[in-house]
CSV table of C-alpha atoms in Angstrom, one decimal:
chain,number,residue,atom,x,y,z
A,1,UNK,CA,121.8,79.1,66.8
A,2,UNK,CA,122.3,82.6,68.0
A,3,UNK,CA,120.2,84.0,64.7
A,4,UNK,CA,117.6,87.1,65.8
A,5,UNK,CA,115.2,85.5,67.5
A,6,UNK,CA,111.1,87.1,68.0
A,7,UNK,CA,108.6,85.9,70.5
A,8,UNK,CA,106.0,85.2,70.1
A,9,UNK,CA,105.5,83.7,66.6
A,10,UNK,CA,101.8,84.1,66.3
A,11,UNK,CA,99.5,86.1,67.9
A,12,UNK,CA,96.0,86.1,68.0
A,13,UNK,CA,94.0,89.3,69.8
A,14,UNK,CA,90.3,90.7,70.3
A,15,UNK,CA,90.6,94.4,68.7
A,16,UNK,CA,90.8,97.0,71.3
A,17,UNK,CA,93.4,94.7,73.5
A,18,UNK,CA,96.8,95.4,74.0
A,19,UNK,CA,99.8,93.2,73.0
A,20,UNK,CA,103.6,93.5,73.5
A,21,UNK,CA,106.3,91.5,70.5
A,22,UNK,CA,109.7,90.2,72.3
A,23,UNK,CA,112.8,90.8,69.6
A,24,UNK,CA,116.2,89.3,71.0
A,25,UNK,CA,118.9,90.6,68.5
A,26,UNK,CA,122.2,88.8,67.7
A,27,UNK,CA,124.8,89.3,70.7
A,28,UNK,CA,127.4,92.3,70.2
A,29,UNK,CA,124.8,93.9,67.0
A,30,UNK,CA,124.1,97.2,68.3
A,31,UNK,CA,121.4,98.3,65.9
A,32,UNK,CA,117.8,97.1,65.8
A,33,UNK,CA,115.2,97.8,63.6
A,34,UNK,CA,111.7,97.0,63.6
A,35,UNK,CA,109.8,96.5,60.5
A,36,UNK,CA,105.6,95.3,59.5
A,37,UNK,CA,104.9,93.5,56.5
A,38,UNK,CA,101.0,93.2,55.2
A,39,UNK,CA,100.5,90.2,52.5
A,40,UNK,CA,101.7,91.5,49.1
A,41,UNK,CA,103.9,93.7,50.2
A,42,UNK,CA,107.4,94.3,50.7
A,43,UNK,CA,108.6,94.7,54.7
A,44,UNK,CA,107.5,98.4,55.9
A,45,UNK,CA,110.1,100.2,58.3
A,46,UNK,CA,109.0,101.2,61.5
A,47,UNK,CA,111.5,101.9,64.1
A,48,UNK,CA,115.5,101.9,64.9
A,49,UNK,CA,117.4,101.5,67.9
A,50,UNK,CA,121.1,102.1,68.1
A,51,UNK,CA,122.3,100.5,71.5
A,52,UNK,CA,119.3,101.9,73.5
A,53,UNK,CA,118.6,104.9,72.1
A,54,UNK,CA,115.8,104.9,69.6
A,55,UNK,CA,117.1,107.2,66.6
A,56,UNK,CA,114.8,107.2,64.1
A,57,UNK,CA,110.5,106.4,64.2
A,58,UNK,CA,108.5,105.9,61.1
A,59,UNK,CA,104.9,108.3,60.6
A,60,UNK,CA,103.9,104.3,60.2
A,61,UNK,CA,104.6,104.7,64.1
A,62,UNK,CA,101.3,106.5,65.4
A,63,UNK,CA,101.1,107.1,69.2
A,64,UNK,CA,99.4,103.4,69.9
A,65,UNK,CA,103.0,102.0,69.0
A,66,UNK,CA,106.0,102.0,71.5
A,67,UNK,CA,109.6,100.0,71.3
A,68,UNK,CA,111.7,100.2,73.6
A,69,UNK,CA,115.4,98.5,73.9
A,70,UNK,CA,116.2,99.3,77.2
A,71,UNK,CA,119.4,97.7,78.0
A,72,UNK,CA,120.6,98.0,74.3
A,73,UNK,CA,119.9,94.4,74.3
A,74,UNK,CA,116.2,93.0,73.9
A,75,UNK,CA,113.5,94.7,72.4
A,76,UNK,CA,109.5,95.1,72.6
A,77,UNK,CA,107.3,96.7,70.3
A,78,UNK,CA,103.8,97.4,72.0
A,79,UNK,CA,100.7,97.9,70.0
A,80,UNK,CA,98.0,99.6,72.2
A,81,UNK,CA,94.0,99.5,71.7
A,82,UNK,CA,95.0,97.1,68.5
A,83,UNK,CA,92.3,98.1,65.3
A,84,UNK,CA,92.2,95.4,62.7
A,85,UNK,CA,94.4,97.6,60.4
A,86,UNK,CA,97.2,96.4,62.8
A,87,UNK,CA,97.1,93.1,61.4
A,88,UNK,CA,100.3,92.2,59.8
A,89,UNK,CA,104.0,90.5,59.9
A,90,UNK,CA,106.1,92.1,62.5
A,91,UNK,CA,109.7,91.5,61.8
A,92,UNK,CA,113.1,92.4,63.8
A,93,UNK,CA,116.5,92.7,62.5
A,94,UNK,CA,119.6,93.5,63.7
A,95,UNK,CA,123.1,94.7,62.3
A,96,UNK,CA,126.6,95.4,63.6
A,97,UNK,CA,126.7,99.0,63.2
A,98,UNK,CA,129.6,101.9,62.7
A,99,UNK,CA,132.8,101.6,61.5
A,100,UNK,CA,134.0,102.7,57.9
A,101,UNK,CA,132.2,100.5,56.2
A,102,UNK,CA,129.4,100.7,58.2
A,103,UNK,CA,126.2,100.7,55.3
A,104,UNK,CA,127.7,97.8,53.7
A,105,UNK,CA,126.9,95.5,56.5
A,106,UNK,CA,124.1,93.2,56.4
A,107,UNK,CA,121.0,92.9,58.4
A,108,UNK,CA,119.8,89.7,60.1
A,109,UNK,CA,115.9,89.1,60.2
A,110,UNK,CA,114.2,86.9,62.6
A,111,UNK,CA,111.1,85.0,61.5
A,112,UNK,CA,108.8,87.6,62.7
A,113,UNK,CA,105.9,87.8,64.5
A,114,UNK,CA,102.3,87.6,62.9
A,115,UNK,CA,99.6,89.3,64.7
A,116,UNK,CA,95.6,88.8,63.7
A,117,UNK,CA,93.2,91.5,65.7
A,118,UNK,CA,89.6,89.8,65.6
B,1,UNK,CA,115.4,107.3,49.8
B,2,UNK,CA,116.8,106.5,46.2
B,3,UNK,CA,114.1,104.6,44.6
B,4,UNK,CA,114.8,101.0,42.8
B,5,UNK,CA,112.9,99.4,40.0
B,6,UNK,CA,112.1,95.8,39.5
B,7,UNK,CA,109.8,93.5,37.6
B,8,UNK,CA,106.8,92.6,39.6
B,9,UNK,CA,107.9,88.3,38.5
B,10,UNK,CA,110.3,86.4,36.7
B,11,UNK,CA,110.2,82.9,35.9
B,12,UNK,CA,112.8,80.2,35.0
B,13,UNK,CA,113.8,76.8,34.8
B,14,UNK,CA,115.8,74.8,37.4
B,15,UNK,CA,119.5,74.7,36.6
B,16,UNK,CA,119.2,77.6,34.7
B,17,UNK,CA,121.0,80.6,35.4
B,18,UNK,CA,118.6,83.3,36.4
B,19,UNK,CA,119.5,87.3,35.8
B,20,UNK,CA,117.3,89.5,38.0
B,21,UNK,CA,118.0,93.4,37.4
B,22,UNK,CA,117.5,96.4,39.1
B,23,UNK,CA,117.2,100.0,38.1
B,24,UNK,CA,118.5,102.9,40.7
B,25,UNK,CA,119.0,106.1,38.4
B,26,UNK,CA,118.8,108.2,41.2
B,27,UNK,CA,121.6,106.4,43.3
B,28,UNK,CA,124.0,108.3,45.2
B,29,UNK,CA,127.7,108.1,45.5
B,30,UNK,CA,127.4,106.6,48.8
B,31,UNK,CA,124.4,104.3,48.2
B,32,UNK,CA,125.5,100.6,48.6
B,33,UNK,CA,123.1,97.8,46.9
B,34,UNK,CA,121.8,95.2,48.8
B,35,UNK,CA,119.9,92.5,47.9
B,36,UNK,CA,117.4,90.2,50.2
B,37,UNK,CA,115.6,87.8,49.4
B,38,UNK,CA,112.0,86.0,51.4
B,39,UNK,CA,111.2,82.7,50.9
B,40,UNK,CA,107.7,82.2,51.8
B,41,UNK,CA,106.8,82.5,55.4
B,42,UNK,CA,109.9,83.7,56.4
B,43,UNK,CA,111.8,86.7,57.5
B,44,UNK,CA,114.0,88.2,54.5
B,45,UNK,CA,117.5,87.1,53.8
B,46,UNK,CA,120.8,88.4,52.8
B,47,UNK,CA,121.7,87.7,49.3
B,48,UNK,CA,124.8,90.3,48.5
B,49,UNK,CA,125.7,93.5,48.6
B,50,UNK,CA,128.5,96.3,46.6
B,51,UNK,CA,129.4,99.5,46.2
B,52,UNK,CA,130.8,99.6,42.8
B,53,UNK,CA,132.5,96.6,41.9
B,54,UNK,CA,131.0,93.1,41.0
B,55,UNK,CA,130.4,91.0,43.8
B,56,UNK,CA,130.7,87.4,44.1
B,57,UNK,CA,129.4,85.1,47.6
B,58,UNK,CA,128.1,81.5,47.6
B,59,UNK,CA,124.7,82.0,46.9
B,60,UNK,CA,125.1,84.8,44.1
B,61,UNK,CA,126.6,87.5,41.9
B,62,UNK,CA,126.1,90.8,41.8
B,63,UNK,CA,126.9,93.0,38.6
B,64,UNK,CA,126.8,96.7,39.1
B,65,UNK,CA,126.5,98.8,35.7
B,66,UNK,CA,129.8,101.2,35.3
B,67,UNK,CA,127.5,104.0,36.1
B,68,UNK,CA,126.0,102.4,38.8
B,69,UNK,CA,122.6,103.1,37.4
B,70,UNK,CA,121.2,99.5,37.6
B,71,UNK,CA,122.8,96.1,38.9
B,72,UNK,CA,121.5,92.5,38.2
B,73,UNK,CA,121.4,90.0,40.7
B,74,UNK,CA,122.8,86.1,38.5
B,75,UNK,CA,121.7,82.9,40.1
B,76,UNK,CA,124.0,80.9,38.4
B,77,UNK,CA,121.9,77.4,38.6
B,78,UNK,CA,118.5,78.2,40.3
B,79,UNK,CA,116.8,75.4,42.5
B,80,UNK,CA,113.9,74.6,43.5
B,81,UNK,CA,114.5,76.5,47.2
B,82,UNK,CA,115.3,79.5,45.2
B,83,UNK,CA,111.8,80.6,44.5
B,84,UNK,CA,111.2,83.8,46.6
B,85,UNK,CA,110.5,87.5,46.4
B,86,UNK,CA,113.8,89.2,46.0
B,87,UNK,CA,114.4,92.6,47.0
B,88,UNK,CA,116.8,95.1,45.4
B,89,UNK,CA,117.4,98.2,47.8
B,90,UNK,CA,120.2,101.1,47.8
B,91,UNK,CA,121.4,101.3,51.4
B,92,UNK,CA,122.4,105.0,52.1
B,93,UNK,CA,121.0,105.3,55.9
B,94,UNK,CA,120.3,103.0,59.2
B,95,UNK,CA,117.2,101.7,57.9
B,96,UNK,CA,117.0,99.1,54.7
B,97,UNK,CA,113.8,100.6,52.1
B,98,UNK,CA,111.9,97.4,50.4
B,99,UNK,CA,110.0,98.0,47.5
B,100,UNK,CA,107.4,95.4,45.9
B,101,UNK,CA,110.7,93.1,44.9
B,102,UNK,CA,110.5,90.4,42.2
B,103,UNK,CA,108.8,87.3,42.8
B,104,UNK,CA,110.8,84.6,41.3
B,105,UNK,CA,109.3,81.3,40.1
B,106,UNK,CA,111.4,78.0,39.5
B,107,UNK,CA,109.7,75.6,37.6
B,108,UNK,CA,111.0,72.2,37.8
């Protein structure tokens, strides 16, 4: 299946520890986003990659939170000195991107990763 | 972001057709609506999306109001696997905008 994929599925960390969430998007989809979900609620947007630029952050996105997409490939979303407020659903999707049509195209989610600071 | 309104829930009856609807008053001309759907413990899902025309795909329909103002997505014979928070969001920009969505329960 070449659906997005997200590593690792579960996460379980002592508050104050770093932790770093793999997202491998669909081959040939050029835009990534990165999204958080808390129970309840509907997915929060976070973060947007076109290729490897990152072109849009949300004020969600406070200075302990880094993605990069280096390559325009992978991703990783890094949570520094992780506060209990951090724990959530972290999800990654990815879209083909441009053309004329190009906010009519769906997005593909991958099961997300869910993180539990301690 | 254009705002959309949903019910909070909806229930119905398995093999029944299900209308879920949507209000986006403030939709722009460019705005497309896309629906998602999340079944529990699970990353959301495409449903449909249109511009202004109704939409039909293999899982659902999508009817868009002349003036665009509200859309409802039909389930035509809900099953079981159907029950799921669904998500009605006006696509105008990169990023997709969830609201609180409608949880949907099928009862059997």
């Amino acid at each position: 299946d070449t659906g997005v994929s997200q590593d690792p599925r579960h996460k379980i960390t002592k508050r104050g520890q770093n932790v770093t969430f793999r997202c491998d998007p669909i081959s040939e989809h050029n835009r990534l986003y990165w999204y958080r979900q808390t129970l309840g609620q509907g997915p929060e947007f976070l973060t947007y990659f076109q290729n490897e630029a990152q072109l849009e952050k949300s004020r969600l996105l406070s200075d302990r939170f880094s993605a990069e997409r280096p390559k325009g490939s992978f991703s990783t979303l890094e949570i520094q000195r992780t506060e209990q407020g951090d724990s959530a659903m972290y999800l990654c999707a990815s879209s083909p991107g441009g053309g004329r049509r190009k906010w009519g195209t769906e997005a593909f989610f991958g099961q997300g990763t869910r993180l539990t600071v301690v | 972001d254009a705002k959309t309104t949903q019910p909070n829930s909806m229930e119905s009856n398995e093999e029944e057709p299900v209308h879920l609807p949507c209000n986006h008053s403030t939709i722009s001309g460019t705005d497309y609506i896309h629906w998602y759907r999340q079944l529990p413990s699970q990353g959301p899902e495409y449903v449909i999306h249109g511009l202004t025309s109704n939409v039909n795909n293999r899982m659902a329909s999508l009817a868009i109001a002349e003036d665009r103002k509200s859309s409802t997505l039909i389930l035509h014979r809900a099953t079981l696997r159907d029950a799921a928070v669904y998500y009605c969001i006006l696509r105008g920009a990169q990023k997709l905008v969830f609201g609180q969505g409608t949880r949907l329960t099928i009862n059997p």
